[in-house]
mmCIF file of C-alpha atoms in Angstrom:
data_model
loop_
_atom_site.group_PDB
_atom_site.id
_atom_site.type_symbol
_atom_site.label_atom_id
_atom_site.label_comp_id
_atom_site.label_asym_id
_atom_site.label_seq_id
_atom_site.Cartn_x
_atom_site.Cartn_y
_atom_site.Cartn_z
ATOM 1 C CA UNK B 18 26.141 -28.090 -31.728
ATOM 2 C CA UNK B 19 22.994 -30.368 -31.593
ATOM 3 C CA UNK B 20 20.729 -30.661 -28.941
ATOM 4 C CA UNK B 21 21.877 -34.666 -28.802
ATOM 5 C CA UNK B 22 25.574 -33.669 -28.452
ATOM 6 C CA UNK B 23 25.328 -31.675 -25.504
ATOM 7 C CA UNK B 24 23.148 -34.342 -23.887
ATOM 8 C CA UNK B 25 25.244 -36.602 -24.994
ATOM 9 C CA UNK B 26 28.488 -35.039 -23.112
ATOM 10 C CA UNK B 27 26.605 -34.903 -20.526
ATOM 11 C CA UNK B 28 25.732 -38.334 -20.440
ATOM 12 C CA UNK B 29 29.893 -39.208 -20.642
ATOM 13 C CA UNK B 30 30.274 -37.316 -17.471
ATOM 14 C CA UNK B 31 27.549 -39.600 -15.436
ATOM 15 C CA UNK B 32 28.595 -42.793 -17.621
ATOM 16 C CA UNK B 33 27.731 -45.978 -15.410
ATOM 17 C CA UNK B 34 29.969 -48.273 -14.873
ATOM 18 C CA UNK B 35 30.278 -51.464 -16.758
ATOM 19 C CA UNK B 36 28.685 -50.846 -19.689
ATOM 20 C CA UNK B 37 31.343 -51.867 -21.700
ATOM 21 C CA UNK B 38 30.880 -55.553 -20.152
ATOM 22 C CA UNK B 39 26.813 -55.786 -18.779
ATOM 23 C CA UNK B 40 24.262 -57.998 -21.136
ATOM 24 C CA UNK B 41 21.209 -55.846 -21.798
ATOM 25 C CA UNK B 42 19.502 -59.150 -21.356
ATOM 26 C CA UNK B 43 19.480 -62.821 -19.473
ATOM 27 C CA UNK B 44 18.686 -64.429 -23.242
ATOM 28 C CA UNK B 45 21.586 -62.625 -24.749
ATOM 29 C CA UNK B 46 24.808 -64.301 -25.375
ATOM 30 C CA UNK B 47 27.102 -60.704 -25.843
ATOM 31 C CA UNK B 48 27.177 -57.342 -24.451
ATOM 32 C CA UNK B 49 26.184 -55.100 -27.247
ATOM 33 C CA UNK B 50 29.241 -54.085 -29.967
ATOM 34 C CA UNK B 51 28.363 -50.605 -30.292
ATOM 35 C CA UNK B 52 30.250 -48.111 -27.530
ATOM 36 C CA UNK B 53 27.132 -45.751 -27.387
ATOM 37 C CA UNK B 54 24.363 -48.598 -26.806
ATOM 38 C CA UNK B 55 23.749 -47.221 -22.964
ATOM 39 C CA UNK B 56 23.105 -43.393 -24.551
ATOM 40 C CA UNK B 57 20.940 -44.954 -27.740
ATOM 41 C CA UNK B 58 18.636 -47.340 -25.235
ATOM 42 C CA UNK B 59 18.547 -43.835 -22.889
ATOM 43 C CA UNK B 60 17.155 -42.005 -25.932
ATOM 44 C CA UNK B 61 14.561 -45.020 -26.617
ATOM 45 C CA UNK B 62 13.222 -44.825 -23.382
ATOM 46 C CA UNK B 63 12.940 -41.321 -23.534
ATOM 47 C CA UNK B 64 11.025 -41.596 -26.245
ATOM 48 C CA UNK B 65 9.051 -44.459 -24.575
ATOM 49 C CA UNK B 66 8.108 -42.282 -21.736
ATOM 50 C CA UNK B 67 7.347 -39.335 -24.213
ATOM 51 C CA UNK B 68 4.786 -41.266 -25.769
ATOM 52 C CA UNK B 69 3.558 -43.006 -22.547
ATOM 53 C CA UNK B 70 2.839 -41.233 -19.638
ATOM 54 C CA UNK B 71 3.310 -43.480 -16.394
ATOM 55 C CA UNK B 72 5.028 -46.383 -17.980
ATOM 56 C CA UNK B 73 7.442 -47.835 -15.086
ATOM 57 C CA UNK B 74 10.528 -49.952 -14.802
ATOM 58 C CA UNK B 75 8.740 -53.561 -15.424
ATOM 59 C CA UNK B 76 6.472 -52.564 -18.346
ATOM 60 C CA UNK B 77 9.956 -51.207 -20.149
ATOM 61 C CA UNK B 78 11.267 -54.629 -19.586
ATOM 62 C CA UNK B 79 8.713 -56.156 -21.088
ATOM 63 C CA UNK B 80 9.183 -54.232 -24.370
ATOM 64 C CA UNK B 81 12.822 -54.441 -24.927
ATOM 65 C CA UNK B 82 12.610 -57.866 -23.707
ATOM 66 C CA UNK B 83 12.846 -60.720 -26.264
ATOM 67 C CA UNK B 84 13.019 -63.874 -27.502
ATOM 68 C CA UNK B 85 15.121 -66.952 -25.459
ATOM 69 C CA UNK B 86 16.201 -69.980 -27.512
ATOM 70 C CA UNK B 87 15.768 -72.705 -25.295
ATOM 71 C CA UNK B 88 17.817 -75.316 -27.999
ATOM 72 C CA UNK B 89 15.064 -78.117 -28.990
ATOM 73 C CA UNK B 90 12.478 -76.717 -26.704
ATOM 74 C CA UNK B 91 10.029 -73.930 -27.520
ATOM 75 C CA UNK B 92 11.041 -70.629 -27.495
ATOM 76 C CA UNK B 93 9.776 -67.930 -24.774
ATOM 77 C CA UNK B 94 9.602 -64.231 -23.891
ATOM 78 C CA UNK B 95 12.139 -63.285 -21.211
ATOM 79 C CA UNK B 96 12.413 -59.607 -20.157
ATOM 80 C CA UNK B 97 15.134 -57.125 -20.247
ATOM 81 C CA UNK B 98 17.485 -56.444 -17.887
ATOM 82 C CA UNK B 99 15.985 -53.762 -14.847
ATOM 83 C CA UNK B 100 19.457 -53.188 -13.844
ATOM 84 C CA UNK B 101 20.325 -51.039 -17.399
ATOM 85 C CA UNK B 102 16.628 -49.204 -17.687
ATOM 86 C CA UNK B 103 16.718 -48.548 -14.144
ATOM 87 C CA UNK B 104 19.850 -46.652 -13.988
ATOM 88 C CA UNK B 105 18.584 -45.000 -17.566
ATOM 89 C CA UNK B 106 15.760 -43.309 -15.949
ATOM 90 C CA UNK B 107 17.405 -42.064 -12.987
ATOM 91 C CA UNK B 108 19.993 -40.964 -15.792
ATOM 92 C CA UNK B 109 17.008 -38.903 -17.206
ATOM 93 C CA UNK B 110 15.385 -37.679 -13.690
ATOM 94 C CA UNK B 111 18.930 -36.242 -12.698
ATOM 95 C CA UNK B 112 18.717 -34.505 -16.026
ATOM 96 C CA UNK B 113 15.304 -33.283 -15.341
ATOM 97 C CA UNK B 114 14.226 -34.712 -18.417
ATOM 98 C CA UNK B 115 11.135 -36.883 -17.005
ATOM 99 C CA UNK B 116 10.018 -37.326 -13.433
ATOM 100 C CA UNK B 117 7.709 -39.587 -11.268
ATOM 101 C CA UNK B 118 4.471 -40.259 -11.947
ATOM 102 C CA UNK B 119 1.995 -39.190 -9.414
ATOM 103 C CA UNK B 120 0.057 -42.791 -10.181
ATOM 104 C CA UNK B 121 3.197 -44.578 -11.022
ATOM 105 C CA UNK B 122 6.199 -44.936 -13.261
ATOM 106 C CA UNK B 123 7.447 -42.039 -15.246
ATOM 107 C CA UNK B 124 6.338 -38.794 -16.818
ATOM 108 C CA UNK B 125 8.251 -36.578 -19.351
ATOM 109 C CA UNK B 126 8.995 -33.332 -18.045
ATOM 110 C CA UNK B 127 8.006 -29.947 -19.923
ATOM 111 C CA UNK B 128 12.155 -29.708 -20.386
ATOM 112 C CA UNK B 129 12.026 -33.006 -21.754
ATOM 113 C CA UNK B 130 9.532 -32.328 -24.215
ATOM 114 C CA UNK B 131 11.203 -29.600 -25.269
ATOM 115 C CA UNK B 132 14.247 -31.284 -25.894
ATOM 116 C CA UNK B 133 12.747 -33.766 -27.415
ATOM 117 C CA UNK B 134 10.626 -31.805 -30.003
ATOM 118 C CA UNK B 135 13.996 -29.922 -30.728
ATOM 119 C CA UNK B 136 15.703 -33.115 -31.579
ATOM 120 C CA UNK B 137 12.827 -34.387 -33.945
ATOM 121 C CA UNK B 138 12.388 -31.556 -35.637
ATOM 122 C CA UNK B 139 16.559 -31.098 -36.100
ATOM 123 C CA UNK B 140 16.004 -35.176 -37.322
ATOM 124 C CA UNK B 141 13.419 -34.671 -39.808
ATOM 125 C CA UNK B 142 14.811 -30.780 -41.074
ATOM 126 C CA UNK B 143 18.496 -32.578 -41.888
ATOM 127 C CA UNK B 144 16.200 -35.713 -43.875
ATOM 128 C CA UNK B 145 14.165 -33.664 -46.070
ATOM 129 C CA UNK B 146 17.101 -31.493 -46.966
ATOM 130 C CA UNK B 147 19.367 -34.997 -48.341
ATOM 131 C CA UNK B 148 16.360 -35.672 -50.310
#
């Protein structure tokens, strides 16, 4: 049993409410289709805090924000919604997979890393064996 899996069960046991229904965005129209989006945007930011130390809340909005169409007007940037990376990372913190920043934002923890090296390696191991 993976690394992920486990995680992942975990994860089912703390699932947040409403993530069937929530937007991960004001510009979106739909809640996401997929059932696992709240465990695969988890993993992202994971892996956003992995490879920067002391990003925070409103810097992670601005990178999964995106695009509004405004109909005949010009297009903006809007951000993502806090709500859904803010209850992420607290996800991860309970897991003592990254903690606060002493500046700021986040920081990966040394059992994050861990886990996180684990899954990579298990990622790229099961890819160069189908080839």
């Amino acid at each position: 049993e993976s690394t992920g899996t486990t995680r992942r069960k975990q994860w089912y046991q703390r699932r947040v409410r409403g993530t069937d229904i929530v937007k991960t965005a004001t510009f979106k129209e739909l809640p996401p289709k997929d059932n696992n989006w709240f465990y695969i945007r988890t993993a992202a930011l994971l892996r956003r805090v992995y490879l920067k130390q002391g990003v925070g809340c409103g810097a992670l909005r601005k990178i999964y924000g995106g695009r509004i169409n405004r109909g005949a007007a010009p297009s903006h940037h809007k951000k993502a919604s806090a709500s859904v990376i803010r209850h992420a990372l607290k996800g991860l913190e309970e897991m003592k997979l990254i903690a606060k920043h002493p500046d700021g934002g986040r920081m990966i923890t040394s059992a994050g890393r861990r886990d996180a090296d684990r899954i990579a390696f298990q990622v790229m191991s099961s890819s160069m064996s189908t080839e």
